Coordinates of C-alpha atoms in Angstrom, one line a residue:
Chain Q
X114 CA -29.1 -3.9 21.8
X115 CA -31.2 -6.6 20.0
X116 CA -31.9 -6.4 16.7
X117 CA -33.1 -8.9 13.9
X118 CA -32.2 -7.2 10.7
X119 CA -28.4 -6.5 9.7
X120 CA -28.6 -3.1 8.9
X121 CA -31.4 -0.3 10.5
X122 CA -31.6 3.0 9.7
X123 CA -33.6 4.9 11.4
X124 CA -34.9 8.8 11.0
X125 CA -31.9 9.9 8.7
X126 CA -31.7 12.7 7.2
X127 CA -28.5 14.3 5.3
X128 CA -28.6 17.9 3.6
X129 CA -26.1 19.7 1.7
X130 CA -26.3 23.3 2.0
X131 CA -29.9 24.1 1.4
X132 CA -30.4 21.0 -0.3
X133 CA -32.1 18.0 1.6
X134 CA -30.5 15.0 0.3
X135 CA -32.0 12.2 2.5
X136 CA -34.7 13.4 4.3
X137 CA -36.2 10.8 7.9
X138 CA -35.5 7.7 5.4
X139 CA -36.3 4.8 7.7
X140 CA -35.4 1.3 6.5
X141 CA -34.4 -2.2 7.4
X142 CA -32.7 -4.8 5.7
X143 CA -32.9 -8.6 6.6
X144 CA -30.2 -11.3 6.5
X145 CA -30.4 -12.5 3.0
X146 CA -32.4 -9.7 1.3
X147 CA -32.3 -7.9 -1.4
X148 CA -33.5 -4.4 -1.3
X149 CA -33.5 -1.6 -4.1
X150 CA -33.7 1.3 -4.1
X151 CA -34.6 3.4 -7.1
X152 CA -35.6 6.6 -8.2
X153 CA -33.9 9.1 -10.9
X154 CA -30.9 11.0 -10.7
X155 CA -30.7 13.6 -7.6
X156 CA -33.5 12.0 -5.5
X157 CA -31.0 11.0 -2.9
X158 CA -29.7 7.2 -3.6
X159 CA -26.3 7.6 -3.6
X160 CA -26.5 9.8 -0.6
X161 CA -28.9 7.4 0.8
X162 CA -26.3 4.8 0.4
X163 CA -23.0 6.8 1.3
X164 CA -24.5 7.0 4.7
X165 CA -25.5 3.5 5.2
X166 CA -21.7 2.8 4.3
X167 CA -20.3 5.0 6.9
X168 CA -19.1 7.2 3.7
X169 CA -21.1 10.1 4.3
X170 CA -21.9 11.2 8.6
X171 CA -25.8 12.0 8.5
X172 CA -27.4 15.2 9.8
X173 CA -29.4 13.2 12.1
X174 CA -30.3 9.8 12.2
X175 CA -28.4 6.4 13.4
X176 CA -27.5 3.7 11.1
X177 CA -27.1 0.5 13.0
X178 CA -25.1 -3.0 12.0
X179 CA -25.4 -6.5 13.4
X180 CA -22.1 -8.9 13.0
X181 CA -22.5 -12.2 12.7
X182 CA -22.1 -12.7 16.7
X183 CA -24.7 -10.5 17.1
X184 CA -22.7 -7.4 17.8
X185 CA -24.0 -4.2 17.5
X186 CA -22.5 -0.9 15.7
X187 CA -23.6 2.2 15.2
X188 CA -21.9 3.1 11.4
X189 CA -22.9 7.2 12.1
X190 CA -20.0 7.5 15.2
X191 CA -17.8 4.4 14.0
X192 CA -14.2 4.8 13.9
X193 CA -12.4 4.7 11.1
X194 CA -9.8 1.3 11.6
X195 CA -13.8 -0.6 12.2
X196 CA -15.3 1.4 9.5
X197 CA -12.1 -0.4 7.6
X198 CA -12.3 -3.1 9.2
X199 CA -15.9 -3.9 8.1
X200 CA -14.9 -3.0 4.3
X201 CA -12.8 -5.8 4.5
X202 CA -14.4 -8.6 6.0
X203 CA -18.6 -8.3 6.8
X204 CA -19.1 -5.5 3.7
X205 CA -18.4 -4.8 0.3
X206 CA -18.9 -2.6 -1.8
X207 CA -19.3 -3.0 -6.1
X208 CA -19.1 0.4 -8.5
X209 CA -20.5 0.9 -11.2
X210 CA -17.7 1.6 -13.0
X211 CA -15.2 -1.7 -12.2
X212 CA -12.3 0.5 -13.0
X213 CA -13.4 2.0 -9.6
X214 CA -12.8 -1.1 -7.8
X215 CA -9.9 -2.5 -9.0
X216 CA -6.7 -1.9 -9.9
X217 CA -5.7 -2.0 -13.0
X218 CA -2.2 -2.7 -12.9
X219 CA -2.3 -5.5 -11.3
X220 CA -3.1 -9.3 -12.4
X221 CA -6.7 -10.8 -11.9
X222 CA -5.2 -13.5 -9.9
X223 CA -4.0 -10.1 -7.0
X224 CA -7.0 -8.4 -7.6
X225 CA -9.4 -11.2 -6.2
X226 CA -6.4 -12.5 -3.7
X227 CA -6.2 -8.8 -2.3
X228 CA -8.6 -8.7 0.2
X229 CA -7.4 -12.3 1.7
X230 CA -3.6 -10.7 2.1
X231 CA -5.5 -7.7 3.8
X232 CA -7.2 -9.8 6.5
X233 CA -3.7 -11.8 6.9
X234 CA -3.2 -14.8 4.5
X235 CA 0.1 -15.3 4.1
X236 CA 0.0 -18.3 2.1
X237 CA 0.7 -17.7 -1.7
X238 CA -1.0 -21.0 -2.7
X239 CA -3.9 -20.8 -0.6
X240 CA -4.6 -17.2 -2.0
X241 CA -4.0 -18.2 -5.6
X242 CA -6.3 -21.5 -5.6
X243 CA -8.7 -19.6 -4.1
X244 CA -8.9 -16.9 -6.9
X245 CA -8.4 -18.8 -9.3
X246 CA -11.7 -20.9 -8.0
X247 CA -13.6 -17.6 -7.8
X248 CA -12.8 -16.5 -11.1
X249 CA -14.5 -20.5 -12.2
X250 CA -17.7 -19.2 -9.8
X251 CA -17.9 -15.7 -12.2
X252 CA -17.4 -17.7 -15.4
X253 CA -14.1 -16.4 -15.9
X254 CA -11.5 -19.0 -18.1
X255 CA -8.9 -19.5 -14.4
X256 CA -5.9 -19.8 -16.8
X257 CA -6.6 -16.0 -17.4
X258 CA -5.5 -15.4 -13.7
X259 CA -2.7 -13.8 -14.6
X260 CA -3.7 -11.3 -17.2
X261 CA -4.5 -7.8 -15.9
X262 CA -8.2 -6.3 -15.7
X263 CA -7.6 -4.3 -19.4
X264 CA -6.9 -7.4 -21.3
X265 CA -11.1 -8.3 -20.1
X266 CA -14.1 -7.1 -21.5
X267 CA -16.5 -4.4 -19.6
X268 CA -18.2 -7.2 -18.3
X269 CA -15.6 -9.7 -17.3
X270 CA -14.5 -6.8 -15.5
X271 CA -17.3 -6.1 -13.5
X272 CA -17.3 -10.0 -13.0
X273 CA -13.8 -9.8 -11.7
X274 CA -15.0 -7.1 -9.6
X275 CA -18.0 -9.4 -8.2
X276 CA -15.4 -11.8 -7.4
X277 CA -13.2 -9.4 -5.6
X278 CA -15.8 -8.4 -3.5
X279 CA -17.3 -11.6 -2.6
X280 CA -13.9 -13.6 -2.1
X281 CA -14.0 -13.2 2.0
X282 CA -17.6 -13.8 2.0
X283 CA -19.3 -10.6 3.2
X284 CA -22.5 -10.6 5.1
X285 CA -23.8 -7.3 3.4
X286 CA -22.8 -5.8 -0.5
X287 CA -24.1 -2.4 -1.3
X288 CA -24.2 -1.5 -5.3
X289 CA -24.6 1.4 -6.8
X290 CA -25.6 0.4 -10.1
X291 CA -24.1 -1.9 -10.8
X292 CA -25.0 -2.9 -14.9
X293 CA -24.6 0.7 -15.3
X294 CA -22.8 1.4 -18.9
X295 CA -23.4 -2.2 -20.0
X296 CA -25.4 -3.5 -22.9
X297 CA -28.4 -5.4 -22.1
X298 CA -27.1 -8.9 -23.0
X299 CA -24.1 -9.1 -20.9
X300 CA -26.3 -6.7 -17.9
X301 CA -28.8 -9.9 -18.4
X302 CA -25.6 -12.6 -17.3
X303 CA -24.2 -10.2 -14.3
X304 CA -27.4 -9.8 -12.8
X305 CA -28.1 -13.2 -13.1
X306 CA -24.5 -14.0 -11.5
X307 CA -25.1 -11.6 -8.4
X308 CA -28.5 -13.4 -8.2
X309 CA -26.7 -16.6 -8.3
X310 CA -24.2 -16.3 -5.7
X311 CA -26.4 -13.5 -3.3
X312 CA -28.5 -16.7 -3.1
X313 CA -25.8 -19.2 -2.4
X314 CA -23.7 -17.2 0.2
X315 CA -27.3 -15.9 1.7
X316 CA -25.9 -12.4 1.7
X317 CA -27.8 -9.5 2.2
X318 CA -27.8 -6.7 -0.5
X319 CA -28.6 -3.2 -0.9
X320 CA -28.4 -2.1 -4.6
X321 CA -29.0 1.4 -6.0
X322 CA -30.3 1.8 -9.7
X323 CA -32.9 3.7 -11.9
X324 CA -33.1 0.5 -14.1
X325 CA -36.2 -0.8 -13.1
X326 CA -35.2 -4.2 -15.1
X327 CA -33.0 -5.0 -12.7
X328 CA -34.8 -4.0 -9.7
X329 CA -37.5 -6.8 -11.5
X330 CA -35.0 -9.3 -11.6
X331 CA -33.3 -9.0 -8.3
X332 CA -34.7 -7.6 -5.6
X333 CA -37.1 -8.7 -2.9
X334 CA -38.5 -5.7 -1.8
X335 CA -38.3 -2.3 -3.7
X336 CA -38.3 1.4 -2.1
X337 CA -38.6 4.3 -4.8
X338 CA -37.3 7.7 -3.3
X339 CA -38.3 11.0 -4.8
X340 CA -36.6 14.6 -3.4
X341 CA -35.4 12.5 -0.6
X342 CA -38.0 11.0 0.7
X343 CA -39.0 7.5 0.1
X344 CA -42.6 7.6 -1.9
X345 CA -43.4 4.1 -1.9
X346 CA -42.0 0.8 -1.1
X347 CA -43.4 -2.7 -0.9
X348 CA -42.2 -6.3 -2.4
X349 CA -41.1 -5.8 -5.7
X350 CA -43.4 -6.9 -8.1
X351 CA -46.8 -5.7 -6.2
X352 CA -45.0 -1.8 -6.5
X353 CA -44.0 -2.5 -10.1
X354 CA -47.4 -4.2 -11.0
X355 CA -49.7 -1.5 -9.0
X356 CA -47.9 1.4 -8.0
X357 CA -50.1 3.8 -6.1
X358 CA -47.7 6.8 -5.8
X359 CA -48.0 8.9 -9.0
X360 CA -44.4 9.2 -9.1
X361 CA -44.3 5.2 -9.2
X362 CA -46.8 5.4 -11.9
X363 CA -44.5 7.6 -14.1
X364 CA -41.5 5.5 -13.7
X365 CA -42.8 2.6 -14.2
X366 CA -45.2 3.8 -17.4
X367 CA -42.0 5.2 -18.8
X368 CA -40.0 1.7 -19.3
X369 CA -39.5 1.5 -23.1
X370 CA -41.9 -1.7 -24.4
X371 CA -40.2 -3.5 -27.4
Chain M
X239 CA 41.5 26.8 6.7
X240 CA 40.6 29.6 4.6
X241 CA 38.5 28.1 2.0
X242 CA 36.1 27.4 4.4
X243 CA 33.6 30.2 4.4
X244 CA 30.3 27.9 5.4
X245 CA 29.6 27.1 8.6
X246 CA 30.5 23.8 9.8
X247 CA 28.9 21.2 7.6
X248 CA 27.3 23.6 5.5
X249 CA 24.1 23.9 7.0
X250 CA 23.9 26.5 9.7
X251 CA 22.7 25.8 13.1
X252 CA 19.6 26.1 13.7
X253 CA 18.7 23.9 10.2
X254 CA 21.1 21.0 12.1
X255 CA 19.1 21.7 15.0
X256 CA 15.5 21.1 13.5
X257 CA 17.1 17.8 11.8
X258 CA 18.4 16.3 14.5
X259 CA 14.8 16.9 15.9
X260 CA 13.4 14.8 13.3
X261 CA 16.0 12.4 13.7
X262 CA 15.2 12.0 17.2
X263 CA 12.0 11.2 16.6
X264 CA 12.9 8.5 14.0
X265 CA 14.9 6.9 16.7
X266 CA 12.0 6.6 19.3
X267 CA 9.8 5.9 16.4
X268 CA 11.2 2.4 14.6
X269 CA 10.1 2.9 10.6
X270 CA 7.9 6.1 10.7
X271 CA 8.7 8.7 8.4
X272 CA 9.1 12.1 9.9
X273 CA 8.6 15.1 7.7
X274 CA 11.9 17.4 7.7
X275 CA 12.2 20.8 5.9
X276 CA 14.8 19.6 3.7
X277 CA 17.0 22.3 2.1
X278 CA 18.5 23.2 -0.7
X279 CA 21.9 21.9 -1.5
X280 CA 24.9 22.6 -3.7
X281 CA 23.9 19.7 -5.8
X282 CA 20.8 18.1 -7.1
X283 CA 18.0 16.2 -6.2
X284 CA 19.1 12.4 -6.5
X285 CA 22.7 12.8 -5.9
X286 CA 21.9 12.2 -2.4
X287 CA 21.0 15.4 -0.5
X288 CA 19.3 13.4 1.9
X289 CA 22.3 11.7 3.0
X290 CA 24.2 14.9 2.7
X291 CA 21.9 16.7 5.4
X292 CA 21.7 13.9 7.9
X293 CA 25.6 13.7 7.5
X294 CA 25.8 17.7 8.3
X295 CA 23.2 17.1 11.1
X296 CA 24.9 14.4 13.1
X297 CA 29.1 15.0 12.3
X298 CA 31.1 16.5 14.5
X299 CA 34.8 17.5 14.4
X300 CA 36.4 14.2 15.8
X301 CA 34.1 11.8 13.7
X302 CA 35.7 10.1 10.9
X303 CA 33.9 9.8 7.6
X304 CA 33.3 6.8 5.1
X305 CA 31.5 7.5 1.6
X306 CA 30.6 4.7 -0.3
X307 CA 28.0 4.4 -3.6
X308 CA 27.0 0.7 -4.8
X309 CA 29.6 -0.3 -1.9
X310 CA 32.2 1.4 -3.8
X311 CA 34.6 4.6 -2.2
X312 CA 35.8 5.7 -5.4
X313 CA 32.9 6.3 -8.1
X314 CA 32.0 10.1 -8.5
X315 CA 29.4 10.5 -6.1
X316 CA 31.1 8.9 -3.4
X317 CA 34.1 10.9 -3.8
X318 CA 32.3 14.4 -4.4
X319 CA 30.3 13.9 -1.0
X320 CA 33.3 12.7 0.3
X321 CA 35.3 16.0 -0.9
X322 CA 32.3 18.0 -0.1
X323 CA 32.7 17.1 3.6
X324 CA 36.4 17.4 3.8
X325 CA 35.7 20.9 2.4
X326 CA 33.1 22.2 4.6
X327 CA 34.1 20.6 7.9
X328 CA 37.9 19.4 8.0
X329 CA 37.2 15.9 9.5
X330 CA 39.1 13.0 8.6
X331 CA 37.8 10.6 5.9
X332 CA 38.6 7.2 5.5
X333 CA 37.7 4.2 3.2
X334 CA 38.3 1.7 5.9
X335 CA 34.6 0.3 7.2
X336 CA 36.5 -0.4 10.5
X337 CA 37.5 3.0 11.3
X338 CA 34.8 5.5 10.2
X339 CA 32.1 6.8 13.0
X340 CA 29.6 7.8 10.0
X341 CA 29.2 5.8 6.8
X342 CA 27.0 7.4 4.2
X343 CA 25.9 5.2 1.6
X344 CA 24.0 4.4 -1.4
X345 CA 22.4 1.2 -2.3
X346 CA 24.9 -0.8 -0.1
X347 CA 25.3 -2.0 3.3
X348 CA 29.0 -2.6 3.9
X349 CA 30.5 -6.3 4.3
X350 CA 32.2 -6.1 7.6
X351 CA 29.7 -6.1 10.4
X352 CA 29.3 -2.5 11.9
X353 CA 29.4 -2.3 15.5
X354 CA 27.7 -0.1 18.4
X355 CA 28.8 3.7 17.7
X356 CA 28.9 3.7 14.1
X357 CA 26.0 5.9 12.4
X358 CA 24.8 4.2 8.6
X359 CA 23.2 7.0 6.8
X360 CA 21.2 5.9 4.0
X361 CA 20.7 8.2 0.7
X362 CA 17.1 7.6 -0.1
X363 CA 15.2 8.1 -3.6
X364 CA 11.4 7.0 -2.1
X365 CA 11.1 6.8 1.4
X366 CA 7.6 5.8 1.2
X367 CA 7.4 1.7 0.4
X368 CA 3.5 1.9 -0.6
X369 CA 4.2 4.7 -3.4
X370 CA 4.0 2.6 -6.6
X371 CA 1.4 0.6 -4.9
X372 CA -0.9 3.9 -4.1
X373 CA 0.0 7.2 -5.5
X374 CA -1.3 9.1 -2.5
X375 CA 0.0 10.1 -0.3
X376 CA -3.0 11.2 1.6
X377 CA -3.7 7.3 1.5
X378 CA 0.0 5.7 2.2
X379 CA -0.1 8.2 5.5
X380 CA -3.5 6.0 6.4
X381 CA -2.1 2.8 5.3
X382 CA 0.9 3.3 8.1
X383 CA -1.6 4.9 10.6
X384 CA -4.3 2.2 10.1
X385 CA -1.6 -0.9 9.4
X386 CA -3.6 -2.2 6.7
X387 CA -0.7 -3.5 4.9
X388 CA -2.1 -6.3 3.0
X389 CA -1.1 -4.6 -0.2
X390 CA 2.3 -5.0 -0.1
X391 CA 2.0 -8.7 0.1
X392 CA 0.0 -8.1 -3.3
X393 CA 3.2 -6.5 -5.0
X394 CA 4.8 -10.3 -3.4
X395 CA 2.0 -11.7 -4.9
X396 CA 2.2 -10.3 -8.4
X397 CA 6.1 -10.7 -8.5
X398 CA 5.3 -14.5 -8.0
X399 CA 2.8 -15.2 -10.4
X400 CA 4.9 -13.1 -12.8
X401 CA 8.5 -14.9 -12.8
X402 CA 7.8 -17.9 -10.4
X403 CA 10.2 -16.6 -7.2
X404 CA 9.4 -13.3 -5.6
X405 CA 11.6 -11.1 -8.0
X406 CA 12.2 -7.8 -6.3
X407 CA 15.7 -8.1 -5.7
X408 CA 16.3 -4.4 -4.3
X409 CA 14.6 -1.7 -2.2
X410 CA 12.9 -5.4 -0.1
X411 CA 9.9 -4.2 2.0
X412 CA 10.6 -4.5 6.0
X413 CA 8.8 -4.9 9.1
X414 CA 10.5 -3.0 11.6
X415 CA 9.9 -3.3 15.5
X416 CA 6.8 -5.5 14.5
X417 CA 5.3 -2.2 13.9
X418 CA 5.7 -0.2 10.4
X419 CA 6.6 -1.1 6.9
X420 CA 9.7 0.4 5.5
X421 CA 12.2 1.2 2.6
X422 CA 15.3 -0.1 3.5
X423 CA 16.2 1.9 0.3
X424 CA 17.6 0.7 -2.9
X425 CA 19.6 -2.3 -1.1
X426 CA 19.9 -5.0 -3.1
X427 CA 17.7 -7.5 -0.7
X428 CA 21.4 -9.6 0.2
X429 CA 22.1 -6.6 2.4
X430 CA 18.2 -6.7 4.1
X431 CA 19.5 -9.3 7.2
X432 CA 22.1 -7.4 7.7
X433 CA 19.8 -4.7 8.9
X434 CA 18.2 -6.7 11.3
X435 CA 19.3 -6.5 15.1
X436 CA 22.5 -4.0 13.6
X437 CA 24.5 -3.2 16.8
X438 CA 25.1 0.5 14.5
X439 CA 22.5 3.6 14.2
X440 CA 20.8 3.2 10.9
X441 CA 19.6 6.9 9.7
X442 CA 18.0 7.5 6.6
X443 CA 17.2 10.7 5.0
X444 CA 15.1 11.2 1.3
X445 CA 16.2 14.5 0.6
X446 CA 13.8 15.7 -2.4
X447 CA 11.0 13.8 -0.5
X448 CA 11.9 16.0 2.7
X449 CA 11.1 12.4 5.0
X450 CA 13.5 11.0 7.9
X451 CA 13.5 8.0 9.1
X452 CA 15.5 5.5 11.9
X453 CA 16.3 2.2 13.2
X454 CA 17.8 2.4 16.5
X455 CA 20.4 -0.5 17.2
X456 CA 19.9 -4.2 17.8
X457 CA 16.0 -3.3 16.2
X458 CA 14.3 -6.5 14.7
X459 CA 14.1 -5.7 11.0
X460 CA 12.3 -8.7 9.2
X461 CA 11.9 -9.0 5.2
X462 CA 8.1 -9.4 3.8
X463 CA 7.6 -12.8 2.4
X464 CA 5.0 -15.7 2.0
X465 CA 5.0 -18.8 4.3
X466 CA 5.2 -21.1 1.4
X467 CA 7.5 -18.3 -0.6
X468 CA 10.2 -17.4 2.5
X469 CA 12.1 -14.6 1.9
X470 CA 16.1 -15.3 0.4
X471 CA 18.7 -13.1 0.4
X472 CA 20.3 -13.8 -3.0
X473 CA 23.3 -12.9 -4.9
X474 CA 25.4 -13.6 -8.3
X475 CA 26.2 -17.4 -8.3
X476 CA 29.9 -16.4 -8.6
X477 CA 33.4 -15.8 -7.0
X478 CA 34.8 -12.6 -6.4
X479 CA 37.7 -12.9 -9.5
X480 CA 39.7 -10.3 -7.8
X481 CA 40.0 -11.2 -4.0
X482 CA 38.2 -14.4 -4.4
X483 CA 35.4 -13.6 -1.7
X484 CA 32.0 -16.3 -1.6
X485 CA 30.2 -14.3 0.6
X486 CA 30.0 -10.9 -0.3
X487 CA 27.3 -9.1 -3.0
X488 CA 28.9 -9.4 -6.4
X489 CA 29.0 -6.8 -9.3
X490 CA 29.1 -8.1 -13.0
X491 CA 31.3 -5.5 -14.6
X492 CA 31.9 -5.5 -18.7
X493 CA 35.5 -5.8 -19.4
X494 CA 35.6 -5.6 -23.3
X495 CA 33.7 -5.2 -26.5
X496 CA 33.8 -8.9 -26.8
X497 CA 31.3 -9.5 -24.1
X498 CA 33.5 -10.4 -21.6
X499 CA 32.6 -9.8 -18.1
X500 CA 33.4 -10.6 -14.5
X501 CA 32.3 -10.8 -11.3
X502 CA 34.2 -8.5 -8.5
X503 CA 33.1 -7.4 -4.6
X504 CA 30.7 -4.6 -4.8
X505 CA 32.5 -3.5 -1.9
X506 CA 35.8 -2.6 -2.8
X507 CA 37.3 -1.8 0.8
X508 CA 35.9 -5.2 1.8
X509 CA 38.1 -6.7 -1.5
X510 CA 41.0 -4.7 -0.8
X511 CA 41.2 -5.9 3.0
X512 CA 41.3 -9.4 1.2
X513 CA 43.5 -8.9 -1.0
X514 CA 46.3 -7.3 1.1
X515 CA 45.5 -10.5 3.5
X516 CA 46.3 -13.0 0.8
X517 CA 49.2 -10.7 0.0
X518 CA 50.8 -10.4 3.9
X519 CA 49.8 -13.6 4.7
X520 CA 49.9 -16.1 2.1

């Protein structure tokens, strides 16, 4: 199979109980992108994501993935060593909360190294240069490699968790709100980082919000899902400046003007 | 002999039976932890119950039993399982490494290499080497399944940056067969190549964790480490100050209120033997 983009989902559609989650969301993500997704609480994001991530199995649907040699998988009937596979090498994933994804009893230094012991480095001063250079790339002091995650701020921690993520150079990051829970000065710098390094590493992103601030500031190309379907979607700023779907029109007339 | 109003080894059959099933598939299975219905015993969880069933499960009347705990055939444990056995099955019991068929032990591997028809049974707190890593056990099952063992290298990792040298000095992750990570239990990590390639049967049984697990003989059993980090089997920079020994694992023991202290062969048959040499043959 051929495909162009790095991830395709076609026709999907996920229901729990009577309640349709994700209902025929069709979308496409480029090498390189950034696509967001927003809409409030319930319309189907998360789910929307879980999928794409091989978390959740849709109803119906395919979710398709290109490696970088042009293989083809199909996340929906993956198994699970490639699902884990993938995790760990061409996808990562960042939490909102970074307590989620990392560990907390363990030294900043092991958290970043981790994922470079998964995939097989067994060479303690290989792994420790190269965290210490990643905490330098999310402006984190390196002679703090040693301390663990709850000696750091909320946001040094999702920094560390950036870092974590990004270490083995992933070809696709999904986040799930990521600025969620911090305030707006220190949500300005992550965003900023991801920005920063998304660009530099040309990876492709998939991030899930209701902020429409940080959709603004980092994504290409926006969708906005309602009850599970997707309403509207377009490049970023020609949805926020002129949104045509009513639903649009609410969201974005409801951002607070100061 | 009246006293004895159990069945041989305590256990009754058909609980024997179902062990040596598990213990079976240990032995085809290198390092995989078996799930056993482990019983209840006359004693507690911890003092080895483990041990104690594998023991019952495997002895029969012409074996000749060894107990030893931290190397040692005379501390309490060691000479309550010990007792225990000669009560409920009437075998012979010895201190001497060279002529027992079953060792159990705790935390020690015994000096004198074993050879082919001995059985080591290993008392064994955790069976599970990922448990302080990853609480679940839901998880740890995938970890072994999937082989992503990467994390354990972090816990190598995190001793290193901590104290300079990798610093776990006992319970010393293991590859075994190439294939799954292991517990050699509470070892200190001089006893982990003695493991490796063992002409003997090396059973191990966690009791309150109800898990058995093998290593058949002459198994390759290597010792987690980093390339530029190799793993070292260290001990007390000492001499035994009893039988004078330099190569075997050393216990500091306290002498007196003063402080004083000395070093002495963790495993006392092993000292004895040397001793009675240097007394026979000066």
């Amino acid at each position: 199979m051929n495909m162009n983009e790095i991830i395709k989902i076609t026709d999907l559609t996920k229901s729990f109980g009577n309640i349709i989650a994700c209902s025929s969301i069709t979308l496409e993500v480029y090498p390189g992108e950034i696509v967001g997704i927003v809409g409030e609480s319930g319309s189907g994001k998360t789910t929307l994501l879980k999928c794409a991530s091989g978390l959740y199995k849709p109803d119906s649907g395919e979710v398709f993935f290109r490696s970088d040699d042009n293989y083809v998988q199909n996340i929906c009937n993956i198994s699970e060593p490639d699902l884990r596979q993938l995790m760990r090498t061409d996808w990562s994933f960042i939490h909102q909360n970074p307590r989620d994804g990392l560990r907390m009893n363990i030294s900043a230094g092991g958290n970043i190294g981790e994922k470079l012991m998964a995939i097989g480095n067994r060479h303690y001063g290989n792994i420790r240069e190269a965290a210490a250079a990643w905490l330098e790339k999310v402006e984190i002091d390196s002679s703090r490699i040693d301390e663990l995650p709850s000696n750091f701020s909320g946001g040094m921690q999702q920094r560390l968790q950036i870092a974590r993520c990004l270490i083995t150079e992933p070809k696709l990051i999904y986040m799930d709100e990521p600025t969620g829970g911090l305030d707006v000065s220190v949500q300005a710098k992550i965003l900023d980082l991801i920005k920063k390094l998304v660009e530099e590493l040309n990876i492709a992103a998939v991030i899930v919000t209701h902020d429409l601030g940080v959709v603004r500031l980092l994504a290409d190309r926006v969708l906005v899902m309602k009850d599970g379907h997707i309403v509207e979607q377009g490049i970023t700023d020609q949805v926020l400046d002129d949104p045509h779907h009513a639903y649009t029109q609410l969201l974005v007339s409801s951002i607070i003007q100061v | 002999m009246d006293e004895l109003k159990y069945n041989f080894a305590y256990l009754d059959e058909q609980t024997k039976k179902t062990i040596r099933r598990a213990i079976l598939k240990g032995l085809s299975i290198p390092g995989y932890q078996v799930p056993f219905s482990s019983r209840e015993m006359p004693m507690p969880y911890g003092w080895g119950t483990g041990g104690i069933q594998v023991t019952s499960s495997c002895i029969k009347q012409d074996d000749t039993l060894k107990v030893i705990d931290q190397g040692s055939d005379d501390t309490t444990n060691a000479v309550s399982i010990r007792n225990f056995f000669k009560r409920v099955t009437n075998v012979q019991t010895t201190e001497d490494t060279n002529k027992a068929t079953i060792i159990q032990t705790r935390h020690r591997i015994p000096e004198i290499p074993l050879v082919e028809k001995q059985i080591l049974i290993y008392q064994v707190p955790t069976p599970e080497p990922f448990r302080f890593l990853e609480p679940s056990e839901f998880e740890t099952r995938k970890i072994h399944a999937l082989k992503e063992y990467g994390i354990m290298h972090l816990k190598l990792y995190e001793d290193i940056s901590k104290n300079g040298h990798i610093s776990t000095s006992y319970n010393y992750p293991v590859l075994v067969d190439d294939n799954y990570i292991s517990a050699p239990s509470p070892i200190p990590k001089f006893d982990n190549p003695k493991m490796n390639n063992n002409p003997a049967i090396q059973l191990f049984g966690a009791g309150r964790e109800q898990r058995i697990y093998a290593i058949p003989p002459y198994t390759k059993v290597i010792s987690l480490d980093f390339e530029d980090y190799p793993f070292e089997a260290t001990k007390a920079n000492a001499v035994c100050q009893l039988c004078g020994a330099t190569d075997s694992y050393l216990d500091e023991i306290i002498i007196d209120n003063a402080g004083g202290r000395m070093f002495v062969c963790s495993d006392t048959n092993y000292c004895q033997n040397n001793l009675l040499k240097k007394i026979y043959n000066p």
